[in-house]
Amino acid sequence: MSLPDSAPRLADLATGSGEPPASASVPDTLRIAGKALLPTIAGGVIKRRPPVLSVAQKLQLDQPSIPLFQRLRRQYGPGPLVLRVPGRSIAVPLSGADAGRLLADSPEPFTPASLEKRAALSHFQPHGVLISAGGERAKRRAFNEAVLETERPMHEVAAKAAAVVEEEAEGLPGGDGRLDWNAFDAAWWRVVRRIVLGDGARADTELIARLNRLRLAANWAYLGPRLGRLRERFDERLRAHLDRAEPGSLAQVLASTPAEPEVDPAGQVPHWLFAFDAAGMVTARTLALLATHADQLARVREELAQADPGVAHPLPYLRACVLDAVRLWPTTPVLLRESTVDTQWGTGELRAGTTFLIFTPFFHRDRETLPYADRFAPDVWLDGQAACKPALAPFSGGPGACPGRNLVLMTTTAMLAALIRRHDYALISAPDLDPNRPLPATIDNFGLEFEAR
C-alpha cells in the first residue's frame, strides 16, 4: 500500500527541526530511563515477556512517558536531547522532524546497526540485514527486497497464503466459542510456517521454540549468554525446511533468487520469523479494536463483502486498521540509529558514534501534535494525515523501513478477514477499549480473549 502524495520527501527531512541539541539534567535522564526505557527493556525488546506485559497493562506503564516527553520538549526545545550517560553519547529526538531525519538518512550517516542492536540480534541472525553495514548491507537489503517483493502490495505467494489462512482459521474459535491468545497464536504460527517454509513445516513447533529461546537470550544483548549449540540446532532445522523449497512458499522464492556469497540467504529468514511474531501480536490487537469499534467494523465488513473469501485482496481499509493498531501500540517501542560521522544539528553538533533513541510511543500518542492520538483512527492512513508525520513509523521508515511490510500486511489482513467473515467477536478480557474514551497506552495481547457470536 503506497503512501499518499502528501508524504514528506526525503530531501525535505534532511535538516530535521533545525534546532540544536540540548543536554538533559541528571534527574531528567533518570526520568527517561525509569519511565520510558526501563519498562520497554523489562517487557522484552526482542522477545516479549508475558508476565511483565500483564503487569504493564494493569499499571499502564507506557502512559507516564508521553507527558514526560512533552514536558521535556517544552523545557529543552525541539532539538535532540542528549542524555547524561557516562562514556556514551546518547540522544533522544523530541520532534517528529528530527525523528524523520534519522529515518530518512539511513544507513548513512545514521545506521540502523547500532551497538545494542548488533549485540542483541547477533544471538540468532548474525548475518541479518539490520545489523549489517557497507557493501554487505546493500547486498543483503537488495536480496531481502527481491524475495519479499517490498514494493508489491500482493506478494507472488498471495494465492497460496490466502488458502493457508482460510484452512487454519477454520478451526477458530474452539468448541466453546472462545478465542484466547494461546489458540490464536498456535494457528498464527501454523500459517507463518506454511507461508515461509511450506506445508512440511506446519507442525514444526520445535523450530519456533528454539528461535524463541534464542530471542529470550537476545533480550540481554551483550549481557546475555551465547547459546551457540542451540543456534546451530535451530539453523540445521531451518535449513532443512528451506532446502525443500516447497512450491508456493517464500522458501521457493528464496531458492530461485540469485544471491552473492556475502548475502547468506538462509541467514535472512530468522528475522522474517521474528517479524511475523510481532505481526501476530498486531493481528490480535486489531481484532480487539474492531470487536469494540462498531463503525470501523462495519466498514471492514463492507470491504469484505466486495472480496471473494479465500482469494488474496489488498483490502486497503483493513490494512489501515492494522497500521493504526501498530500506531496505538508499537511493537518496536524504540527505533535505534547510530551516527557514523559527526552530524550538524542547527548551530550544534553531535559526534560520530552517537546513539539515537526514537521512542515511538511518544510520537504515536503525542496529543500536542496528533488530534487522533488516543483513538482508533484508520482513516489517517488513507487520507494523508499520517503520511505528513514522519515520526509515525509502524514499520520504521526511510531506506531502513521493514522490507516485508507489504507481506506482513497481506498476511495480517487475510487472517483478520477470515476471522471476521466467520463470526462476530466480543472482547471479554481487559483492557476496556471504549471508543468514547481515550484508548489505554498499554495492552497485553497475551491476555486477550474473545467470544464468538
Tab-separated table of C-alpha atoms in Angstrom:
chain	number	residue	atom	x	y	z
A	1	MET	CA	0.000	0.000	0.000
A	2	SER	CA	1.616	3.240	-1.116
A	3	LEU	CA	1.644	6.428	0.870
A	4	PRO	CA	-0.486	9.354	-0.286
A	5	ASP	CA	1.139	12.073	-2.378
A	6	SER	CA	1.379	14.290	0.700
A	7	ALA	CA	4.067	12.077	2.221
A	8	PRO	CA	7.179	14.118	3.080
A	9	ARG	CA	10.035	13.773	0.628
A	10	LEU	CA	13.365	12.556	1.977
A	11	ALA	CA	15.013	15.786	0.868
A	12	ASP	CA	12.530	17.769	2.985
A	13	LEU	CA	13.717	15.896	6.095
A	14	ALA	CA	17.448	16.435	5.603
A	15	THR	CA	17.771	19.165	8.238
A	16	GLY	CA	15.124	17.929	10.673
A	17	SER	CA	13.885	20.572	13.081
A	18	GLY	CA	16.951	22.724	12.501
A	19	GLU	CA	17.262	23.147	16.260
A	20	PRO	CA	20.490	22.481	18.195
A	21	PRO	CA	20.788	19.676	20.726
A	22	ALA	CA	20.344	20.320	24.436
A	23	SER	CA	21.784	18.478	27.417
A	24	ALA	CA	19.364	16.821	29.811
A	25	SER	CA	19.830	17.191	33.521
A	26	VAL	CA	20.746	14.123	35.529
A	27	PRO	CA	17.229	13.917	37.069
A	28	ASP	CA	15.608	14.111	33.616
A	29	THR	CA	17.980	11.476	32.282
A	30	LEU	CA	16.887	9.231	35.135
A	31	ARG	CA	13.232	10.009	34.437
A	32	ILE	CA	13.611	8.956	30.799
A	33	ALA	CA	15.357	5.780	31.897
A	34	GLY	CA	12.736	4.954	34.512
A	35	LYS	CA	9.533	5.945	32.726
A	36	ALA	CA	10.363	5.034	29.124
A	37	LEU	CA	13.369	2.767	28.700
A	38	LEU	CA	13.122	0.522	31.770
A	39	PRO	CA	9.516	-0.650	31.096
A	40	THR	CA	10.462	-1.332	27.472
A	41	ILE	CA	13.526	-3.360	28.418
A	42	ALA	CA	11.697	-5.221	31.185
A	43	GLY	CA	8.926	-6.221	28.778
A	44	GLY	CA	11.440	-7.764	26.402
A	45	VAL	CA	12.802	-5.886	23.395
A	46	ILE	CA	13.434	-8.959	21.226
A	47	LYS	CA	11.032	-11.460	22.831
A	48	ARG	CA	8.126	-10.232	24.925
A	49	ARG	CA	7.819	-11.487	28.497
A	50	PRO	CA	4.107	-12.199	29.143
A	51	PRO	CA	4.185	-11.773	32.946
A	52	VAL	CA	5.802	-8.347	32.620
A	53	LEU	CA	3.369	-7.235	29.918
A	54	SER	CA	0.446	-8.288	32.121
A	55	VAL	CA	1.723	-6.072	34.935
A	56	ALA	CA	2.469	-3.267	32.467
A	57	GLN	CA	-1.147	-3.289	31.285
A	58	LYS	CA	-2.541	-3.209	34.819
A	59	LEU	CA	-0.284	-0.287	35.746
A	60	GLN	CA	-0.407	1.336	32.269
A	61	LEU	CA	3.364	1.756	32.377
A	62	ASP	CA	3.575	3.395	28.939
A	63	GLN	CA	1.319	6.299	29.911
A	64	PRO	CA	3.719	8.390	32.068
A	65	SER	CA	6.341	8.587	29.321
A	66	ILE	CA	4.137	10.631	26.984
A	67	PRO	CA	3.596	13.710	29.186
A	68	LEU	CA	7.231	13.397	30.254
A	69	PHE	CA	8.487	13.800	26.684
A	70	GLN	CA	6.023	16.635	26.063
A	71	ARG	CA	7.364	18.463	29.095
A	72	LEU	CA	10.966	17.860	28.004
A	73	ARG	CA	10.225	19.319	24.559
A	74	ARG	CA	8.721	22.442	26.118
A	75	GLN	CA	11.615	22.804	28.572
A	76	TYR	CA	14.612	21.999	26.373
A	77	GLY	CA	13.289	22.851	22.922
A	78	PRO	CA	12.577	20.576	19.923
A	79	GLY	CA	16.205	19.671	19.177
A	80	PRO	CA	17.735	16.316	20.171
A	81	LEU	CA	18.092	15.859	23.924
A	82	VAL	CA	21.476	14.451	24.946
A	83	LEU	CA	21.287	12.202	27.986
A	84	ARG	CA	23.814	12.233	30.818
A	85	VAL	CA	25.297	8.768	30.343
A	86	PRO	CA	28.968	8.324	31.311
A	87	GLY	CA	31.159	7.144	28.438
A	88	ARG	CA	28.367	7.248	25.843
A	89	SER	CA	26.786	9.819	23.559
A	90	ILE	CA	23.047	9.064	23.579
A	91	ALA	CA	20.401	11.433	22.251
A	92	VAL	CA	16.610	11.353	22.136
A	93	PRO	CA	14.798	13.260	19.361
A	94	LEU	CA	11.886	15.317	20.677
A	95	SER	CA	10.470	16.484	17.348
A	96	GLY	CA	8.908	14.462	14.578
A	97	ALA	CA	11.113	16.328	12.106
A	98	ASP	CA	14.295	15.078	13.790
A	99	ALA	CA	12.924	11.542	14.023
A	100	GLY	CA	12.108	11.766	10.329
A	101	ARG	CA	15.632	12.945	9.527
A	102	LEU	CA	17.145	9.985	11.368
A	103	LEU	CA	14.956	7.530	9.474
A	104	ALA	CA	15.339	9.213	6.093
A	105	ASP	CA	19.133	9.481	6.324
A	106	SER	CA	19.746	5.791	6.994
A	107	PRO	CA	22.047	3.934	6.645
A	108	GLU	CA	24.400	6.902	6.201
A	109	PRO	CA	25.038	8.857	8.305
A	110	PHE	CA	22.550	7.140	10.659
A	111	THR	CA	22.996	3.391	10.593
A	112	PRO	CA	20.350	1.015	11.967
A	113	ALA	CA	23.198	-1.310	13.027
A	114	SER	CA	23.671	0.285	16.435
A	115	LEU	CA	25.805	-1.259	19.178
A	116	GLU	CA	22.823	-2.587	21.147
A	117	LYS	CA	21.072	-3.930	18.065
A	118	ARG	CA	24.178	-5.784	16.875
A	119	ALA	CA	24.644	-7.294	20.324
A	120	ALA	CA	21.019	-8.457	20.544
A	121	LEU	CA	20.253	-9.686	17.029
A	122	SER	CA	23.566	-11.472	16.571
A	123	HIS	CA	22.248	-14.104	19.002
A	124	PHE	CA	20.061	-15.591	16.271
A	125	GLN	CA	20.712	-13.732	12.994
A	126	PRO	CA	24.382	-12.700	12.829
A	127	HIS	CA	24.133	-12.018	9.084
A	128	GLY	CA	20.804	-10.177	9.200
A	129	VAL	CA	20.481	-7.003	7.159
A	130	LEU	CA	19.554	-4.902	10.208
A	131	ILE	CA	22.976	-5.388	11.763
A	132	SER	CA	24.973	-5.274	8.535
A	133	ALA	CA	26.937	-2.325	7.184
A	134	GLY	CA	28.524	-1.076	3.972
A	135	GLY	CA	28.537	-3.273	0.911
A	136	GLU	CA	27.266	-6.317	2.799
A	137	ARG	CA	24.247	-4.389	3.971
A	138	ALA	CA	23.459	-3.136	0.475
A	139	LYS	CA	23.564	-6.649	-0.980
A	140	ARG	CA	21.539	-8.171	1.836
A	141	ARG	CA	18.975	-5.385	1.693
A	142	ALA	CA	18.578	-5.823	-2.073
A	143	PHE	CA	18.157	-9.585	-1.630
A	144	ASN	CA	15.512	-9.131	1.073
A	145	GLU	CA	13.616	-6.667	-1.082
A	146	ALA	CA	13.743	-9.041	-4.050
A	147	VAL	CA	12.466	-12.073	-2.120
A	148	LEU	CA	9.911	-10.173	-0.058
A	149	GLU	CA	8.805	-8.086	-3.062
A	150	THR	CA	8.845	-4.948	-0.962
A	151	GLU	CA	7.014	-2.643	-3.347
A	152	ARG	CA	4.213	-5.063	-4.279
A	153	PRO	CA	1.042	-4.883	-2.164
A	154	MET	CA	0.379	-8.528	-3.005
A	155	HIS	CA	3.321	-10.935	-2.999
A	156	GLU	CA	3.529	-13.723	-5.566
A	157	VAL	CA	2.754	-16.233	-2.792
A	158	ALA	CA	-0.519	-14.399	-2.055
A	159	ALA	CA	-2.791	-17.032	-3.571
A	160	LYS	CA	-1.213	-19.855	-1.566
A	161	ALA	CA	-1.118	-17.681	1.554
A	162	ALA	CA	-4.828	-16.878	1.292
A	163	ALA	CA	-5.670	-20.572	1.028
A	164	VAL	CA	-3.438	-21.388	4.016
A	165	VAL	CA	-5.066	-18.703	6.149
A	166	GLU	CA	-8.545	-19.971	5.295
A	167	GLU	CA	-7.602	-23.519	6.258
A	168	GLU	CA	-6.034	-22.566	9.575
A	169	ALA	CA	-8.769	-20.087	10.504
A	170	GLU	CA	-11.390	-22.794	10.023
A	171	GLY	CA	-10.584	-24.221	13.450
A	172	LEU	CA	-11.010	-20.884	15.252
A	173	PRO	CA	-12.518	-20.449	17.730
A	174	GLY	CA	-12.654	-23.772	19.548
A	175	GLY	CA	-15.745	-25.718	20.524
A	176	ASP	CA	-16.543	-23.440	23.464
A	177	GLY	CA	-16.830	-20.422	21.177
A	178	ARG	CA	-13.944	-18.622	22.839
A	179	LEU	CA	-10.728	-17.455	21.271
A	180	ASP	CA	-7.797	-16.760	23.571
A	181	TRP	CA	-4.187	-15.897	22.806
A	182	ASN	CA	-2.880	-19.448	23.005
A	183	ALA	CA	-5.344	-20.763	20.415
A	184	PHE	CA	-4.833	-17.786	18.128
A	185	ASP	CA	-1.043	-17.911	18.435
A	186	ALA	CA	-0.881	-21.624	17.607
A	187	ALA	CA	-2.949	-21.075	14.458
A	188	TRP	CA	-0.947	-17.983	13.545
A	189	TRP	CA	2.355	-19.841	13.669
A	190	ARG	CA	0.960	-22.661	11.543
A	191	VAL	CA	0.095	-20.006	8.963
A	192	VAL	CA	3.546	-18.420	9.199
A	193	ARG	CA	5.461	-21.682	8.922
A	194	ARG	CA	3.439	-22.758	5.879
A	195	ILE	CA	3.819	-19.391	4.122
A	196	VAL	CA	7.537	-19.041	4.828
A	197	LEU	CA	8.735	-22.660	4.744
A	198	GLY	CA	5.941	-24.684	3.163
A	199	ASP	CA	3.330	-27.164	4.325
A	200	GLY	CA	6.036	-29.554	5.518
A	201	ALA	CA	6.803	-27.144	8.373
A	202	ARG	CA	3.201	-26.833	9.554
A	203	ALA	CA	3.651	-28.952	12.674
A	204	ASP	CA	7.251	-27.993	13.459
A	205	THR	CA	6.625	-26.172	16.717
A	206	GLU	CA	10.141	-27.048	17.895
A	207	LEU	CA	11.662	-24.742	15.264
A	208	ILE	CA	9.886	-21.724	16.721
A	209	ALA	CA	10.525	-22.902	20.291
A	210	ARG	CA	14.268	-22.877	19.582
A	211	LEU	CA	14.056	-19.444	17.984
A	212	ASN	CA	12.137	-18.138	20.987
A	213	ARG	CA	14.811	-19.385	23.391
A	214	LEU	CA	17.451	-17.613	21.331
A	215	ARG	CA	15.368	-14.442	21.315
A	216	LEU	CA	14.930	-14.566	25.083
A	217	ALA	CA	18.722	-14.670	25.410
A	218	ALA	CA	18.916	-11.788	22.903
A	219	ASN	CA	16.834	-9.642	25.252
A	220	TRP	CA	20.015	-9.304	27.305
A	221	ALA	CA	22.073	-8.153	24.273
A	222	TYR	CA	25.781	-8.232	25.177
A	223	LEU	CA	24.995	-9.270	28.774
A	224	GLY	CA	23.243	-12.498	27.818
A	225	PRO	CA	24.761	-15.960	27.312
A	226	ARG	CA	25.676	-17.074	23.796
A	227	LEU	CA	23.722	-20.242	23.098
A	228	GLY	CA	25.951	-21.418	20.282
A	229	ARG	CA	24.876	-25.050	20.226
A	230	LEU	CA	21.182	-24.108	20.308
A	231	ARG	CA	21.673	-21.721	17.383
A	232	GLU	CA	23.388	-24.490	15.410
A	233	ARG	CA	20.434	-26.825	16.028
A	234	PHE	CA	17.998	-24.074	15.042
A	235	ASP	CA	19.949	-23.324	11.850
A	236	GLU	CA	20.089	-27.000	10.901
A	237	ARG	CA	16.354	-27.410	11.324
A	238	LEU	CA	15.602	-24.175	9.453
A	239	ARG	CA	17.879	-25.032	6.522
A	240	ALA	CA	16.279	-28.460	6.188
A	241	HIS	CA	12.935	-26.747	5.576
A	242	LEU	CA	14.472	-24.191	3.225
A	243	ASP	CA	16.219	-26.892	1.195
A	244	ARG	CA	12.823	-28.356	0.235
A	245	ALA	CA	11.915	-25.052	-1.438
A	246	GLU	CA	8.261	-26.038	-1.461
A	247	PRO	CA	6.221	-24.551	-4.330
A	248	GLY	CA	4.158	-21.560	-3.263
A	249	SER	CA	6.349	-20.764	-0.242
A	250	LEU	CA	8.824	-17.992	0.437
A	251	ALA	CA	11.461	-20.740	0.627
A	252	GLN	CA	10.906	-21.397	-3.077
A	253	VAL	CA	11.245	-17.675	-3.886
A	254	LEU	CA	14.406	-17.512	-1.786
A	255	ALA	CA	15.914	-20.530	-3.566
A	256	SER	CA	15.218	-19.045	-7.004
A	257	THR	CA	16.592	-15.558	-6.237
A	258	PRO	CA	20.268	-15.024	-7.173
A	259	ALA	CA	22.489	-14.093	-4.259
A	260	GLU	CA	26.140	-13.186	-3.861
A	261	PRO	CA	28.178	-15.147	-1.280
A	262	GLU	CA	28.067	-12.369	1.321
A	263	VAL	CA	24.282	-12.418	1.426
A	264	ASP	CA	23.715	-15.741	3.252
A	265	PRO	CA	20.112	-16.223	2.045
A	266	ALA	CA	19.148	-18.657	4.811
A	267	GLY	CA	20.592	-16.251	7.364
A	268	GLN	CA	17.921	-13.684	6.455
A	269	VAL	CA	14.998	-15.944	7.347
A	270	PRO	CA	15.271	-15.790	11.181
A	271	HIS	CA	14.409	-12.116	11.015
A	272	TRP	CA	11.345	-12.828	8.895
A	273	LEU	CA	10.115	-15.251	11.556
A	274	PHE	CA	10.956	-12.701	14.251
A	275	ALA	CA	8.895	-10.060	12.418
A	276	PHE	CA	5.937	-12.404	11.995
A	277	ASP	CA	5.825	-12.818	15.786
A	278	ALA	CA	5.144	-9.097	16.159
A	279	ALA	CA	2.632	-9.334	13.309
A	280	GLY	CA	0.644	-11.915	15.261
A	281	MET	CA	0.504	-9.573	18.238
A	282	VAL	CA	-0.764	-6.798	15.982
A	283	THR	CA	-3.414	-9.048	14.427
A	284	ALA	CA	-4.876	-9.912	17.828
A	285	ARG	CA	-4.808	-6.266	18.904
A	286	THR	CA	-6.540	-5.179	15.685
A	287	LEU	CA	-9.243	-7.783	16.265
A	288	ALA	CA	-9.720	-6.339	19.773
A	289	LEU	CA	-10.147	-2.855	18.308
A	290	LEU	CA	-12.634	-4.000	15.689
A	291	ALA	CA	-14.565	-6.005	18.271
A	292	THR	CA	-15.101	-2.801	20.269
A	293	HIS	CA	-15.475	-0.205	17.490
A	294	ALA	CA	-18.725	-0.823	15.611
A	295	ASP	CA	-18.275	1.891	12.977
A	296	GLN	CA	-14.861	0.671	11.867
A	297	LEU	CA	-16.033	-2.948	11.907
A	298	ALA	CA	-18.966	-2.042	9.672
A	299	ARG	CA	-16.590	-0.519	7.134
A	300	VAL	CA	-14.415	-3.617	7.244
A	301	ARG	CA	-17.442	-5.791	6.577
A	302	GLU	CA	-18.424	-3.574	3.637
A	303	GLU	CA	-14.916	-4.015	2.211
A	304	LEU	CA	-15.003	-7.770	2.736
A	305	ALA	CA	-18.377	-8.022	1.016
A	306	GLN	CA	-16.652	-6.947	-2.207
A	307	ALA	CA	-13.866	-9.561	-1.882
A	308	ASP	CA	-14.118	-13.290	-2.522
A	309	PRO	CA	-13.308	-15.457	0.534
A	310	GLY	CA	-10.067	-17.365	0.178
A	311	VAL	CA	-8.815	-15.067	-2.594
A	312	ALA	CA	-5.987	-12.616	-1.958
A	313	HIS	CA	-7.104	-8.977	-1.933
A	314	PRO	CA	-5.272	-5.770	-0.872
A	315	LEU	CA	-8.126	-4.680	1.496
A	316	PRO	CA	-6.869	-1.096	1.984
A	317	TYR	CA	-9.211	-0.162	4.832
A	318	LEU	CA	-8.402	-3.299	6.811
A	319	ARG	CA	-4.698	-2.608	6.202
A	320	ALA	CA	-5.240	0.875	7.605
A	321	CYS	CA	-6.817	-0.711	10.701
A	322	VAL	CA	-3.687	-2.827	11.191
A	323	LEU	CA	-1.417	0.191	10.724
A	324	ASP	CA	-3.354	2.150	13.317
A	325	ALA	CA	-3.166	-0.720	15.788
A	326	VAL	CA	0.629	-0.521	15.460
A	327	ARG	CA	0.486	3.240	15.900
A	328	LEU	CA	-1.531	2.878	19.098
A	329	TRP	CA	0.664	0.096	20.500
A	330	PRO	CA	4.043	-0.012	18.699
A	331	THR	CA	5.644	-3.437	18.536
A	332	THR	CA	9.031	-1.710	18.340
A	333	PRO	CA	8.889	0.929	21.098
A	334	VAL	CA	12.426	2.168	20.436
A	335	LEU	CA	13.934	2.647	16.969
A	336	LEU	CA	17.728	2.850	17.149
A	337	ARG	CA	20.069	4.758	14.880
A	338	GLU	CA	23.790	5.414	15.335
A	339	SER	CA	25.716	8.223	13.639
A	340	THR	CA	28.698	7.167	11.535
A	341	VAL	CA	30.131	10.713	11.302
A	342	ASP	CA	29.869	13.980	13.214
A	343	THR	CA	26.431	15.447	12.424
A	344	GLN	CA	25.199	19.032	12.427
A	345	TRP	CA	22.007	19.897	14.307
A	346	GLY	CA	21.155	23.579	13.840
A	347	THR	CA	24.030	25.511	15.362
A	348	GLY	CA	25.199	22.490	17.330
A	349	GLU	CA	26.889	19.199	16.552
A	350	LEU	CA	26.776	15.626	17.792
A	351	ARG	CA	29.813	13.426	17.449
A	352	ALA	CA	30.146	10.232	15.468
A	353	GLY	CA	29.007	7.188	17.376
A	354	THR	CA	26.022	8.940	18.960
A	355	THR	CA	23.146	6.521	19.573
A	356	PHE	CA	19.719	7.988	18.865
A	357	LEU	CA	16.672	6.533	20.624
A	358	ILE	CA	13.408	7.230	18.758
A	359	PHE	CA	10.727	6.496	21.355
A	360	THR	CA	7.747	5.605	19.181
A	361	PRO	CA	5.004	5.520	21.885
A	362	PHE	CA	5.592	9.245	22.388
A	363	PHE	CA	5.427	10.200	18.718
A	364	HIS	CA	2.468	7.887	18.060
A	365	ARG	CA	0.440	9.227	21.029
A	366	ASP	CA	1.524	12.870	21.202
A	367	ARG	CA	-1.724	14.785	21.833
A	368	GLU	CA	0.048	18.082	21.184
A	369	THR	CA	0.626	17.166	17.531
A	370	LEU	CA	-1.946	14.430	16.789
A	371	PRO	CA	-5.661	15.186	17.279
A	372	TYR	CA	-6.344	11.449	16.930
A	373	ALA	CA	-3.589	10.398	19.343
A	374	ASP	CA	-5.642	8.211	21.673
A	375	ARG	CA	-8.404	6.943	19.410
A	376	PHE	CA	-8.703	4.272	16.737
A	377	ALA	CA	-8.362	6.270	13.509
A	378	PRO	CA	-7.654	4.066	10.462
A	379	ASP	CA	-8.603	6.850	8.041
A	380	VAL	CA	-5.425	8.800	8.815
A	381	TRP	CA	-3.520	6.143	6.827
A	382	LEU	CA	-5.719	6.732	3.792
A	383	ASP	CA	-6.274	10.500	3.702
A	384	GLY	CA	-2.674	11.684	4.040
A	385	GLN	CA	-2.724	12.736	7.703
A	386	ALA	CA	-0.322	10.022	8.855
A	387	ALA	CA	1.864	10.430	5.785
A	388	CYS	CA	2.576	14.024	6.805
A	389	LYS	CA	4.001	12.858	10.146
A	390	PRO	CA	7.445	11.328	9.516
A	391	ALA	CA	7.680	10.009	13.088
A	392	LEU	CA	4.617	7.802	12.592
A	393	ALA	CA	6.577	4.723	11.643
A	394	PRO	CA	4.710	1.450	12.226
A	395	PHE	CA	7.251	-0.357	10.032
A	396	SER	CA	10.162	2.001	10.733
A	397	GLY	CA	10.840	4.423	7.865
A	398	GLY	CA	13.151	5.638	5.130
A	399	PRO	CA	15.651	3.275	3.482
A	400	GLY	CA	15.681	1.183	6.672
A	401	ALA	CA	11.941	0.508	6.635
A	402	CYS	CA	10.869	-3.116	7.001
A	403	PRO	CA	11.267	-4.763	3.570
A	404	GLY	CA	8.494	-7.216	4.436
A	405	ARG	CA	5.859	-4.641	5.406
A	406	ASN	CA	3.532	-5.431	2.497
A	407	LEU	CA	3.923	-9.171	3.036
A	408	VAL	CA	3.062	-8.724	6.719
A	409	LEU	CA	0.056	-6.531	5.931
A	410	MET	CA	-1.129	-9.074	3.368
A	411	THR	CA	-0.952	-11.873	5.945
A	412	THR	CA	-2.445	-9.975	8.890
A	413	THR	CA	-5.388	-8.701	6.843
A	414	ALA	CA	-6.007	-12.166	5.381
A	415	MET	CA	-6.200	-13.632	8.888
A	416	LEU	CA	-8.470	-10.860	10.156
A	417	ALA	CA	-10.708	-11.210	7.112
A	418	ALA	CA	-11.016	-14.956	7.650
A	419	LEU	CA	-11.937	-14.493	11.322
A	420	ILE	CA	-14.397	-11.635	10.797
A	421	ARG	CA	-16.201	-13.352	7.929
A	422	ARG	CA	-16.971	-16.319	10.152
A	423	HIS	CA	-18.047	-14.650	13.399
A	424	ASP	CA	-18.814	-11.516	15.331
A	425	TYR	CA	-16.271	-11.229	18.125
A	426	ALA	CA	-16.803	-9.661	21.530
A	427	LEU	CA	-13.793	-8.744	23.641
A	428	ILE	CA	-14.359	-10.314	27.070
A	429	SER	CA	-10.969	-9.528	28.631
A	430	ALA	CA	-9.191	-6.401	29.803
A	431	PRO	CA	-8.455	-3.727	28.842
A	432	ASP	CA	-11.588	-1.719	28.142
A	433	LEU	CA	-11.315	-0.342	24.586
A	434	ASP	CA	-14.210	2.098	24.762
A	435	PRO	CA	-14.411	4.165	21.545
A	436	ASN	CA	-15.792	7.094	23.584
A	437	ARG	CA	-12.754	7.302	25.858
A	438	PRO	CA	-9.001	7.586	25.247
A	439	LEU	CA	-7.587	4.160	24.484
A	440	PRO	CA	-5.141	2.706	27.036
A	441	ALA	CA	-1.451	3.316	26.449
A	442	THR	CA	-0.506	-0.325	27.166
A	443	ILE	CA	-2.207	-3.505	26.004
A	444	ASP	CA	-1.308	-7.089	26.848
A	445	ASN	CA	-2.015	-9.181	23.760
A	446	PHE	CA	-1.233	-12.359	25.728
A	447	GLY	CA	-4.282	-11.748	27.890
A	448	LEU	CA	-6.787	-11.003	25.114
A	449	GLU	CA	-9.835	-13.256	24.976
A	450	PHE	CA	-12.827	-13.112	22.663
A	451	GLU	CA	-16.245	-14.695	22.490
A	452	ALA	CA	-17.515	-15.594	19.022
A	453	ARG	CA	-21.165	-14.776	18.402
